[in-house]
Amino acid sequence: MRIGEIAALVGVTSRAVRHYHHLGLLPEPQRLSNGYRVYSVRDAVLLARIRRLSELGLSLDEVRDVLADDAGRELVEVLAELDADLARQEEQIRARRRRLAELTAGTMPPEGPVSPTLARLLRAMPETDSVVAAKDRELLTLLDVAGGGEEAIYDALHSLIESPDVLALYERLDDLADAAPDDPRVGPLATDLVGLLSDAVLDAMPEQDGPPLEGIGDAILADLAPAQAEVGRRVMEALVEKQRLRTQMKTDGEESG
Amino acid sequence: MRIGEIAALVGVTSRAVRHYHHLGLLPEPQRLSNGYRVYSVRDAVLLARIRRLSELGLSLDEVRDVLADDAGRELVEVLAELDADLARQEEQIRARRRRLAELTAGTMPPEGPVSPTLARLLRAMPETDSVVAAKDRELLTLLDVAGGGEEAIYDALHSLIESPDVLALYERLDDLADAAPDDPRVGPLATDLVGLLSDAVLDAMPEQDGPPLEGIGDAILADLAPAQAEVGRRVMEALVEKQRLRTQMKTDGEESG
DNA sequence: TAGAAACCCTGACGCTGCGGCAAGGTCAAG
DNA sequence: CTTGACCTTGCCGCAGCGTCAGGGTTTCTA
């Protein structure tokens, strides 16, 4: 047989056969005087085994190992391991399909496909043209993909969003779009925002191990108008202080307990 | 944000971010005077979308397409197509696992993992030290992987194998190992073999479209001792003639019908 | 008997989604 | 001043072949 014939016989391409030669899976057969490879039945049998094994999903390296010590002993182990691997892959695919189903089930928010939890939250947000509100939604999608999305956070955000004051606050922020950082409206707005961010929110986000936040905080502020950024800075400051006090109280309590 | 920060924020590596730049998925952001990239919130949002999409299993090219016409219209199509693709993959994996289960269920023949149908046939073959019988088994594994394995062929082979004459015939072939091609035993043996290969076998292998057979026929004969090959040649000849007659009869019947 | 079709040969690049290394430059802290 | 943790560009490697490129050979056909 020549290479095309043996390849057709076992259902692979000539290129694959040469590849197996190259990898040392299949020994190079004798050559005709013109350089053509000539294959024997033994080669075909070996090639067939290679194909069966690789069709099962073994890598060519694994195939070589199995063929090497043809005790048949190791084969069983490899196949068991392979099955476990396939099981993992299957589960991954099913997980993806579940997520796909979830995504295509509801209406797709303009932010693209997000987790159902976040989708609920986004739908719960009041409809508004507010620019700041739009940025807020963007930030939420970030929180979503970052995967830090604990249940508690979403609960807290839901109660935040559903507050009747929220629309007015967005408007007041929007109004600062062209204001100077020392605008007199900055202080009161910051105070009101801190008031809204109840303990529930602070409780919900306790474990922000910091590193990525440094940079992203700056980026968020840089994305806002100067006066808006100033509000943001003050709110952050106040929250950090609030958090510090809470932590300290907790620590004191533990020490005295 | 710098590259490490944005990467940590959305849960990818810096290397991946640079890769997305390279592919044009994510625009190159501004640089600091030292050459460092600085990212805005908008970049992070985009990166997050990229990650969500690619996590779903879209290729990066598909991600780019989806992001390109952000109508959200095309996204639904792509996701549907993706789900179909995943369904296919899942089915493939399950099929492989089914085959694996079948294989590890029975005892593994020394020929390696073969189809259950062939395994049954191999077990049905009489136990013998016959060299020719061993080659026969090898050829069967070839037939197996070639996938030409119609039910009918296996049925026919089963009845062949179970014939009580089969062991004697193998022995007579083995005896020709060192004989000359013109050995007087060649003719009778060929006749007897043709007798055994009943119409059932001929019926079962009607559609051998030829091309691969030319080469493999020679290879099979080359694998045998001279006298054995001579037997093989005669048997083949007789079978071809038999087949020709049958075909002609069939054609005549159709023409007159 | 020539020309075309169908094989064969070697060698090398392409694909996917980055990981890893090399060979640096930069920056904050000890 | 030196670590150590970042950042930069650039290139190789991975699996399993597909697909040229740039030949030569054989075989069928006109």
Coordinates of C-alpha atoms (C1' of nucleotides) in Angstrom, one line a residue:
Chain A
M1 CA 0.0 0.0 0.0
R2 CA 1.0 3.6 -0.5
I3 CA 0.3 6.3 1.9
G4 CA -2.9 7.4 0.3
E5 CA -4.2 3.9 0.4
I6 CA -3.4 3.1 4.0
A7 CA -4.8 6.5 5.0
A8 CA -8.1 5.9 3.2
L9 CA -8.2 2.4 4.6
V10 CA -8.3 3.6 8.2
G11 CA -10.0 6.9 7.5
V12 CA -7.3 9.5 8.1
T13 CA -5.5 11.8 5.7
S14 CA -2.0 11.2 4.3
R15 CA -0.9 14.3 6.1
A16 CA -1.9 12.7 9.4
V17 CA 0.0 9.6 8.6
R18 CA 3.1 11.6 8.0
H19 CA 2.5 13.5 11.2
Y20 CA 2.4 10.2 13.1
H21 CA 5.7 9.3 11.5
H22 CA 7.1 12.6 12.6
L23 CA 6.0 12.0 16.1
G24 CA 7.3 8.5 16.1
L25 CA 3.9 7.0 16.7
L26 CA 4.2 5.0 13.5
P27 CA 7.6 3.7 12.3
E28 CA 8.7 4.9 8.9
P29 CA 8.1 2.1 6.5
Q30 CA 10.3 1.0 3.6
R31 CA 10.6 3.2 0.6
L32 CA 10.3 2.4 -3.1
S33 CA 13.1 3.5 -5.3
N34 CA 11.2 6.6 -6.1
G35 CA 11.0 7.5 -2.4
Y36 CA 7.3 6.5 -2.0
R37 CA 6.5 4.9 1.3
V38 CA 5.2 1.3 1.1
Y39 CA 3.0 0.0 4.0
S40 CA 2.4 -3.5 5.1
V41 CA -0.7 -4.9 6.9
R42 CA 1.1 -4.6 10.1
D43 CA 1.5 -0.8 9.6
A44 CA -2.2 -0.6 8.9
V45 CA -3.1 -2.5 12.0
L46 CA -0.9 -0.2 14.1
L47 CA -2.3 2.9 12.4
A48 CA -5.8 1.7 13.1
R49 CA -5.0 1.3 16.8
I50 CA -3.6 4.8 16.8
R51 CA -6.7 6.1 15.2
R52 CA -9.1 4.3 17.6
L53 CA -7.2 5.6 20.6
S54 CA -7.0 9.2 19.4
E55 CA -10.7 9.1 18.4
L56 CA -11.5 8.3 22.0
G57 CA -9.9 11.5 22.9
L58 CA -6.4 10.6 24.0
S59 CA -3.7 13.0 23.0
L60 CA -1.1 11.6 20.6
D61 CA 1.4 11.6 23.5
E62 CA -0.9 9.5 25.5
V63 CA -1.4 7.2 22.5
R64 CA 2.3 6.8 22.3
D65 CA 2.6 5.9 25.9
V66 CA -0.2 3.4 25.7
L67 CA 1.3 1.8 22.6
A68 CA 4.7 1.8 24.2
D69 CA 4.0 -0.5 27.1
D70 CA 1.4 -2.6 25.4
A71 CA 0.8 -4.5 28.6
G72 CA -2.8 -3.3 28.3
R73 CA -2.4 -2.6 31.9
E74 CA -1.8 1.0 31.7
L75 CA -4.4 1.4 29.1
V76 CA -7.2 0.9 31.6
E77 CA -5.8 3.6 33.9
V78 CA -5.4 6.1 31.0
L79 CA -9.0 5.4 29.9
A80 CA -10.3 5.9 33.4
E81 CA -8.5 9.2 33.6
L82 CA -9.7 10.1 30.2
D83 CA -13.3 9.5 31.2
A84 CA -12.9 11.7 34.3
D85 CA -11.5 14.4 32.0
L86 CA -14.4 14.0 29.6
A87 CA -16.8 14.2 32.5
R88 CA -15.2 17.5 33.5
Q89 CA -15.5 18.9 30.0
E90 CA -19.0 17.8 29.7
E91 CA -20.0 19.5 32.9
Q92 CA -18.2 22.7 31.8
I93 CA -20.2 22.7 28.6
R94 CA -23.4 22.1 30.4
A95 CA -22.6 25.0 32.7
R96 CA -22.0 27.3 29.8
R97 CA -25.2 26.2 28.2
R98 CA -27.1 26.8 31.4
R99 CA -25.7 30.3 31.5
L100 CA -26.5 30.8 27.8
A101 CA -30.1 29.7 28.5
E102 CA -30.4 32.2 31.3
L103 CA -29.0 34.9 29.2
T104 CA -31.2 34.4 26.2
A105 CA -34.3 33.8 28.4
G106 CA -34.7 37.4 29.6
T107 CA -34.4 40.5 27.6
M108 CA -30.8 41.4 26.9
P109 CA -29.7 44.6 28.6
P110 CA -27.7 47.0 26.5
E111 CA -24.7 46.3 28.6
G112 CA -24.5 42.9 27.0
P113 CA -25.0 39.5 28.6
V114 CA -24.8 39.8 32.4
S115 CA -25.6 37.5 35.3
P116 CA -29.3 37.1 36.0
T117 CA -28.8 38.6 39.4
L118 CA -27.4 41.7 37.9
A119 CA -30.0 41.8 35.2
R120 CA -32.7 41.9 37.9
L121 CA -30.9 44.7 39.6
L122 CA -30.5 46.7 36.4
R123 CA -34.2 46.3 35.6
A124 CA -35.0 47.5 39.1
M125 CA -33.1 50.7 38.6
P126 CA -35.4 53.6 37.7
E127 CA -35.5 54.6 34.1
T128 CA -33.7 57.9 33.7
D129 CA -31.6 59.9 31.3
S130 CA -29.2 60.7 34.0
V131 CA -25.6 60.5 32.9
V132 CA -24.3 59.5 36.3
A133 CA -26.9 56.8 36.5
A134 CA -25.7 55.4 33.3
K135 CA -22.1 55.3 34.6
D136 CA -23.4 53.6 37.7
R137 CA -24.9 50.9 35.6
E138 CA -21.6 50.4 33.9
L139 CA -19.8 50.1 37.2
L140 CA -22.3 47.5 38.3
T141 CA -21.5 45.4 35.3
L142 CA -17.9 45.6 36.3
L143 CA -18.7 44.4 39.8
D144 CA -20.6 41.6 38.1
V145 CA -17.8 40.2 36.1
A146 CA -15.3 40.7 38.9
G147 CA -17.3 38.0 40.5
G148 CA -17.1 39.6 43.9
G149 CA -20.9 39.6 43.7
E150 CA -22.0 38.3 47.0
E151 CA -25.7 37.9 47.5
A152 CA -25.6 40.4 50.3
I153 CA -24.3 43.2 48.1
Y154 CA -27.0 42.8 45.6
D155 CA -29.6 42.8 48.3
A156 CA -28.2 46.0 49.7
L157 CA -28.1 47.6 46.3
H158 CA -31.6 46.6 45.6
S159 CA -32.8 48.4 48.7
L160 CA -30.6 51.4 47.8
I161 CA -32.0 51.6 44.3
E162 CA -35.6 51.3 45.4
S163 CA -35.2 54.3 47.7
P164 CA -37.4 57.1 46.5
D165 CA -34.6 59.6 47.0
V166 CA -32.3 58.0 44.4
L167 CA -33.6 59.8 41.4
A168 CA -33.3 63.2 43.0
L169 CA -29.7 62.4 44.0
Y170 CA -28.8 61.4 40.5
E171 CA -30.3 64.6 39.3
R172 CA -28.3 66.6 41.8
L173 CA -25.1 64.9 40.6
D174 CA -25.9 65.5 37.0
D175 CA -26.4 69.2 37.8
L176 CA -22.8 69.3 38.9
A177 CA -21.5 68.4 35.4
D178 CA -20.2 71.8 34.7
A179 CA -19.7 73.1 38.2
A180 CA -16.4 73.9 39.9
P181 CA -15.1 71.5 42.6
D182 CA -15.8 74.1 45.3
D183 CA -19.4 74.5 44.3
P184 CA -21.5 75.0 47.4
R185 CA -23.8 72.1 46.4
V186 CA -20.9 69.6 46.7
G187 CA -20.9 69.4 50.5
P188 CA -24.6 68.8 51.1
L189 CA -24.8 66.3 48.3
A190 CA -22.0 64.3 49.7
T191 CA -23.6 64.3 53.1
D192 CA -26.9 63.1 51.7
L193 CA -25.2 60.4 49.8
V194 CA -23.4 59.1 52.8
G195 CA -26.6 59.1 54.6
L196 CA -28.2 56.9 52.0
L197 CA -25.3 54.4 52.0
S198 CA -26.6 52.7 55.1
D199 CA -24.8 50.2 57.2
A200 CA -26.3 47.5 55.1
V201 CA -24.0 48.5 52.3
L202 CA -21.0 48.6 54.5
D203 CA -21.8 45.2 55.9
A204 CA -22.1 43.8 52.4
M205 CA -18.7 44.8 51.2
P206 CA -16.4 44.1 54.1
E207 CA -13.6 42.1 52.4
Q208 CA -12.2 44.4 49.7
D209 CA -8.6 43.3 50.0
G210 CA -7.7 46.6 48.5
P211 CA -5.0 46.2 45.8
P212 CA -7.2 46.6 42.7
L213 CA -9.3 49.3 44.3
E214 CA -6.6 51.9 44.5
G215 CA -6.3 52.2 40.8
I216 CA -10.0 51.8 40.0
G217 CA -11.0 54.4 42.5
D218 CA -8.9 57.0 40.7
A219 CA -10.2 55.8 37.4
I220 CA -13.8 56.2 38.5
L221 CA -13.1 59.7 39.8
A222 CA -11.3 60.6 36.6
D223 CA -14.3 59.6 34.6
L224 CA -16.5 62.2 36.4
A225 CA -16.7 65.9 36.1
P226 CA -14.6 67.8 38.6
A227 CA -17.4 68.7 41.0
Q228 CA -18.8 65.2 40.8
A229 CA -15.4 63.8 41.5
E230 CA -15.1 66.0 44.5
V231 CA -18.4 64.6 45.8
G232 CA -17.1 61.1 45.2
R233 CA -13.9 61.8 47.0
R234 CA -15.8 63.2 50.1
V235 CA -18.2 60.2 50.1
M236 CA -15.3 57.8 49.9
E237 CA -13.5 59.5 52.7
A238 CA -16.5 59.5 54.9
L239 CA -17.2 55.8 54.2
V240 CA -13.6 54.9 54.9
E241 CA -13.9 56.7 58.2
K242 CA -17.2 55.0 59.0
Q243 CA -15.7 51.7 58.2
R244 CA -12.6 52.4 60.3
L245 CA -14.8 53.2 63.3
R246 CA -16.8 50.1 62.8
T247 CA -13.8 47.9 62.6
Q248 CA -12.3 49.5 65.7
M249 CA -15.5 48.9 67.6
K250 CA -15.5 45.3 66.5
T251 CA -11.9 44.9 67.5
D252 CA -12.4 46.5 70.9
G253 CA -15.4 44.3 71.5
E254 CA -13.3 41.2 70.7
E255 CA -10.5 42.3 73.0
S256 CA -12.8 42.9 75.9
G257 CA -14.8 39.7 75.2
Chain B
M1 CA -5.6 52.1 36.3
R2 CA -2.6 50.3 35.1
I3 CA -2.6 47.1 33.2
G4 CA -2.2 44.8 36.2
E5 CA -5.1 46.6 38.0
I6 CA -7.6 46.4 35.2
A7 CA -6.6 42.8 34.6
A8 CA -7.1 41.9 38.3
L9 CA -10.4 43.8 38.3
V10 CA -12.0 41.8 35.6
G11 CA -10.1 38.6 36.4
V12 CA -7.8 38.1 33.5
T13 CA -4.0 38.3 33.2
S14 CA -2.1 41.3 32.0
R15 CA -0.8 39.1 29.2
A16 CA -4.4 38.5 28.1
V17 CA -5.1 42.2 28.1
R18 CA -2.1 42.9 25.9
H19 CA -3.3 40.0 23.7
Y20 CA -6.6 41.7 23.2
H21 CA -4.9 44.9 22.3
H22 CA -2.9 43.0 19.7
L23 CA -6.0 41.5 18.2
G24 CA -7.7 44.9 18.2
L25 CA -10.4 43.8 20.6
L26 CA -9.5 46.4 23.1
P27 CA -8.2 49.8 21.9
E28 CA -4.7 50.7 23.1
P29 CA -5.2 53.2 25.8
Q30 CA -3.2 56.3 26.5
R31 CA 0.3 56.0 27.8
L32 CA 2.1 57.6 30.7
S33 CA 5.4 59.3 29.9
N34 CA 7.1 56.1 31.0
G35 CA 5.2 54.1 28.5
Y36 CA 2.8 52.5 30.9
R37 CA -0.7 52.0 29.7
V38 CA -3.4 53.9 31.7
Y39 CA -6.9 52.5 31.6
S40 CA -10.2 54.3 32.1
V41 CA -13.5 52.9 33.4
R42 CA -14.7 52.7 29.9
D43 CA -11.8 50.3 29.1
A44 CA -12.7 48.2 32.1
V45 CA -16.3 48.0 31.0
L46 CA -15.2 46.9 27.5
L47 CA -12.8 44.4 28.9
A48 CA -15.4 43.0 31.1
R49 CA -17.7 42.5 28.1
I50 CA -14.9 40.8 26.2
R51 CA -14.3 38.5 29.1
R52 CA -18.0 37.6 29.6
L53 CA -18.4 36.8 26.0
S54 CA -15.3 34.7 25.7
E55 CA -16.2 32.9 28.9
L56 CA -19.3 31.8 27.2
G57 CA -17.2 30.1 24.7
L58 CA -17.1 32.6 21.8
S59 CA -13.9 32.7 20.0
L60 CA -12.1 36.1 20.1
D61 CA -12.9 36.7 16.5
E62 CA -16.6 36.2 17.3
V63 CA -16.3 38.5 20.3
R64 CA -14.9 41.1 18.0
D65 CA -17.7 40.7 15.5
V66 CA -20.3 40.9 18.3
L67 CA -18.7 44.0 19.7
A68 CA -18.3 45.6 16.3
D69 CA -22.0 45.8 15.4
D70 CA -23.2 46.4 18.9
A71 CA -26.8 46.3 17.7
G72 CA -27.3 43.5 20.1
R73 CA -29.2 42.1 17.2
E74 CA -26.4 39.9 15.9
L75 CA -25.5 38.8 19.4
V76 CA -28.6 36.7 19.8
E77 CA -27.8 34.9 16.6
V78 CA -24.3 34.2 17.6
L79 CA -25.4 32.9 21.0
A80 CA -27.9 30.7 19.4
E81 CA -25.3 29.3 17.0
L82 CA -22.9 28.9 19.9
D83 CA -25.5 26.9 21.8
A84 CA -26.0 24.6 18.9
D85 CA -22.2 24.2 18.7
L86 CA -22.0 23.4 22.4
A87 CA -24.8 21.0 22.0
R88 CA -22.9 19.2 19.3
Q89 CA -19.7 19.1 21.4
E90 CA -21.7 17.8 24.4
E91 CA -23.1 15.0 22.3
Q92 CA -19.7 14.1 21.0
I93 CA -18.3 13.9 24.4
R94 CA -21.2 11.8 25.6
A95 CA -20.7 9.5 22.6
R96 CA -17.1 9.1 23.5
R97 CA -17.9 8.4 27.0
R98 CA -20.4 5.8 25.9
R99 CA -17.8 4.1 23.8
L100 CA -15.4 4.3 26.7
A101 CA -17.9 2.6 29.0
E102 CA -18.5 -0.1 26.5
L103 CA -14.8 -0.7 26.1
T104 CA -14.0 -0.9 29.8
A105 CA -17.0 -3.0 30.5
G106 CA -15.9 -6.1 28.7
T107 CA -12.4 -7.7 28.8
M108 CA -10.1 -5.9 26.6
P109 CA -8.8 -7.9 23.6
P110 CA -5.1 -7.8 23.0
E111 CA -5.8 -5.9 19.8
G112 CA -6.7 -2.9 21.9
P113 CA -10.0 -1.2 22.2
V114 CA -12.4 -2.3 19.5
S115 CA -16.0 -1.9 18.8
P116 CA -18.3 -4.2 20.9
T117 CA -19.5 -5.8 17.8
L118 CA -16.0 -6.8 16.8
A119 CA -15.2 -7.8 20.3
R120 CA -18.0 -10.3 20.2
L121 CA -16.8 -11.7 17.0
L122 CA -13.2 -12.0 18.2
R123 CA -14.4 -13.8 21.3
A124 CA -16.5 -16.1 19.1
M125 CA -13.4 -17.1 17.1
P126 CA -11.9 -20.4 18.1
E127 CA -8.8 -20.3 20.3
T128 CA -5.9 -21.4 18.3
D129 CA -2.2 -20.9 17.9
S130 CA -2.7 -20.6 14.1
V131 CA -0.5 -17.9 12.7
V132 CA -3.0 -17.3 9.8
A133 CA -5.8 -17.1 12.3
A134 CA -3.9 -14.4 14.1
K135 CA -3.5 -12.4 10.9
D136 CA -7.2 -12.9 10.3
R137 CA -7.9 -11.3 13.6
E138 CA -5.7 -8.4 12.7
L139 CA -7.5 -7.9 9.4
L140 CA -10.8 -7.8 11.2
T141 CA -9.6 -5.0 13.4
L142 CA -8.9 -3.1 10.3
L143 CA -12.3 -3.7 8.9
D144 CA -13.6 -2.5 12.2
V145 CA -11.8 0.9 12.2
A146 CA -12.5 1.4 8.5
G147 CA -16.0 1.7 9.7
G148 CA -17.4 -0.3 6.7
G149 CA -18.7 -2.6 9.4
E150 CA -22.3 -3.2 8.3
E151 CA -24.3 -5.4 10.5
A152 CA -24.7 -7.9 7.8
I153 CA -21.0 -8.5 7.4
Y154 CA -20.6 -9.3 11.0
D155 CA -23.5 -11.7 10.9
A156 CA -22.0 -13.4 7.9
L157 CA -18.6 -13.6 9.6
H158 CA -20.1 -15.1 12.7
S159 CA -21.7 -17.9 10.8
L160 CA -18.4 -18.4 9.0
I161 CA -16.4 -18.6 12.2
E162 CA -18.7 -20.9 13.9
S163 CA -18.4 -23.4 11.1
P164 CA -16.7 -26.6 12.4
D165 CA -14.4 -26.7 9.4
V166 CA -12.7 -23.4 10.2
L167 CA -10.0 -24.7 12.5
A168 CA -9.0 -27.4 10.0
L169 CA -8.7 -24.8 7.2
Y170 CA -6.5 -22.6 9.3
E171 CA -4.3 -25.5 10.0
R172 CA -4.1 -26.4 6.3
L173 CA -3.1 -22.8 5.6
D174 CA -0.5 -22.9 8.4
D175 CA 1.0 -26.0 6.9
L176 CA 1.7 -24.1 3.7
A177 CA 4.0 -21.7 5.5
D178 CA 7.1 -23.2 4.0
A179 CA 5.6 -24.7 0.9
A180 CA 6.2 -23.6 -2.7
P181 CA 3.5 -21.7 -4.6
D182 CA 3.0 -24.7 -6.8
D183 CA 2.5 -27.1 -3.9
P184 CA -0.3 -29.6 -4.8
R185 CA -2.2 -28.7 -1.6
V186 CA -2.8 -25.2 -2.9
G187 CA -5.6 -26.0 -5.4
P188 CA -7.8 -28.1 -3.1
L189 CA -7.5 -25.7 -0.2
A190 CA -8.5 -22.7 -2.4
T191 CA -11.5 -24.7 -3.6
D192 CA -12.5 -25.6 -0.1
L193 CA -12.2 -22.0 1.1
V194 CA -14.3 -20.7 -1.7
G195 CA -16.9 -23.2 -0.8
L196 CA -17.0 -21.9 2.7
L197 CA -17.3 -18.3 1.6
S198 CA -21.0 -18.7 1.0
D199 CA -23.3 -16.3 -0.7
A200 CA -24.0 -14.7 2.6
V201 CA -20.5 -13.2 2.7
L202 CA -20.8 -12.0 -0.9
D203 CA -24.2 -10.5 -0.1
A204 CA -22.8 -8.7 2.9
M205 CA -19.9 -6.9 1.1
P206 CA -21.4 -5.7 -2.1
E207 CA -20.3 -2.1 -2.2
Q208 CA -16.6 -2.1 -2.1
D209 CA -16.0 0.9 -4.3
G210 CA -12.6 -0.4 -4.9
P211 CA -9.9 2.2 -4.7
P212 CA -8.3 1.3 -1.3
L213 CA -8.7 -2.4 -2.0
E214 CA -6.2 -2.6 -4.8
G215 CA -3.4 -1.7 -2.5
I216 CA -4.5 -3.5 0.5
G217 CA -5.1 -6.7 -1.4
D218 CA -1.4 -6.8 -2.4
A219 CA -0.3 -5.9 1.1
I220 CA -2.3 -8.8 2.5
L221 CA -0.8 -11.2 0.0
A222 CA 2.7 -9.8 0.6
D223 CA 2.2 -10.5 4.3
L224 CA 1.6 -14.3 3.7
A225 CA 4.0 -17.0 2.8
P226 CA 4.3 -17.7 -1.0
A227 CA 2.0 -20.7 -1.1
Q228 CA -0.5 -19.1 1.2
A229 CA -0.5 -16.0 -1.0
E230 CA -1.2 -18.3 -3.9
V231 CA -4.2 -19.7 -2.2
G232 CA -5.3 -16.2 -1.5
R233 CA -4.9 -15.1 -5.0
R234 CA -7.0 -18.1 -6.3
V235 CA -9.7 -17.5 -3.7
M236 CA -9.9 -13.8 -4.7
E237 CA -10.0 -14.7 -8.3
A238 CA -12.8 -17.1 -7.8
L239 CA -14.8 -14.7 -5.6
V240 CA -14.4 -11.9 -8.2
E241 CA -15.7 -14.3 -10.8
K242 CA -18.6 -15.4 -8.6
Q243 CA -19.4 -11.8 -7.9
R244 CA -19.3 -11.0 -11.6
L245 CA -21.7 -13.8 -12.4
R246 CA -24.1 -12.7 -9.7
T247 CA -24.0 -9.1 -10.9
Q248 CA -24.6 -10.1 -14.4
M249 CA -27.5 -12.3 -13.5
K250 CA -29.0 -9.4 -11.5
T251 CA -28.5 -7.0 -14.4
D252 CA -30.1 -9.5 -16.8
G253 CA -33.0 -9.9 -14.5
E254 CA -33.5 -6.2 -14.3
E255 CA -33.3 -5.7 -18.0
S256 CA -35.9 -8.4 -18.7
G257 CA -38.0 -7.2 -15.8
Chain C
dT1 C1' 2.5 9.5 -27.5
dA2 C1' 1.8 13.6 -25.3
dG3 C1' -0.6 16.0 -21.9
dA4 C1' -3.3 16.2 -17.9
dA5 C1' -4.9 14.3 -13.6
dA6 C1' -3.7 12.2 -9.6
dC7 C1' -0.4 10.7 -6.6
dC8 C1' 4.0 11.1 -4.0
dC9 C1' 8.0 13.9 -1.6
dT10 C1' 10.1 17.5 1.9
dG11 C1' 9.7 21.7 4.3
dA12 C1' 7.5 25.4 6.4
dC13 C1' 3.8 28.5 7.9
dG14 C1' -1.0 28.9 10.0
dC15 C1' -4.5 28.4 13.5
dT16 C1' -6.3 29.4 19.2
dG17 C1' -5.4 31.8 23.3
dC18 C1' -2.6 32.9 25.5
dG19 C1' 1.9 31.2 29.0
dG20 C1' 6.6 31.8 29.6
dC21 C1' 10.9 33.7 28.9
dA22 C1' 14.4 37.2 27.7
dA23 C1' 16.1 41.6 28.3
dG24 C1' 15.3 45.3 29.8
dG25 C1' 13.0 50.3 32.1
dT26 C1' 10.4 52.3 36.3
dC27 C1' 8.9 53.1 40.8
dA28 C1' 8.1 52.7 45.9
dA29 C1' 9.8 50.9 50.2
dG30 C1' 13.3 49.5 53.4
Chain D
dC1 C1' 21.2 51.9 47.3
dT2 C1' 19.2 47.9 46.7
dT3 C1' 15.4 44.9 46.4
dG4 C1' 11.1 43.6 44.6
dA5 C1' 7.1 44.4 42.2
dC6 C1' 5.6 46.4 38.5
dC7 C1' 5.8 47.8 33.4
dT8 C1' 7.6 47.5 28.3
dT9 C1' 8.4 44.8 23.5
dG10 C1' 9.2 40.6 21.2
dC11 C1' 9.5 35.9 20.2
dC12 C1' 8.9 30.7 21.0
dG13 C1' 5.8 27.0 22.3
dC14 C1' 1.4 24.1 22.7
dA15 C1' -2.0 20.2 19.5
dG16 C1' -3.0 18.2 15.5
dC17 C1' -2.9 18.5 11.7
dG18 C1' -4.5 21.9 7.1
dT19 C1' -2.5 24.0 3.5
dC20 C1' 0.5 26.0 0.4
dA21 C1' 5.0 25.9 -2.2
dG22 C1' 7.8 23.7 -5.3
dG23 C1' 9.2 20.0 -6.8
dG24 C1' 9.0 14.5 -9.0
dT25 C1' 6.2 10.1 -10.6
dT26 C1' 2.8 7.4 -12.3
dT27 C1' -1.3 6.6 -14.7
dC28 C1' -5.2 7.6 -17.3
dT29 C1' -7.0 9.6 -21.4
dA30 C1' -7.3 11.8 -25.9

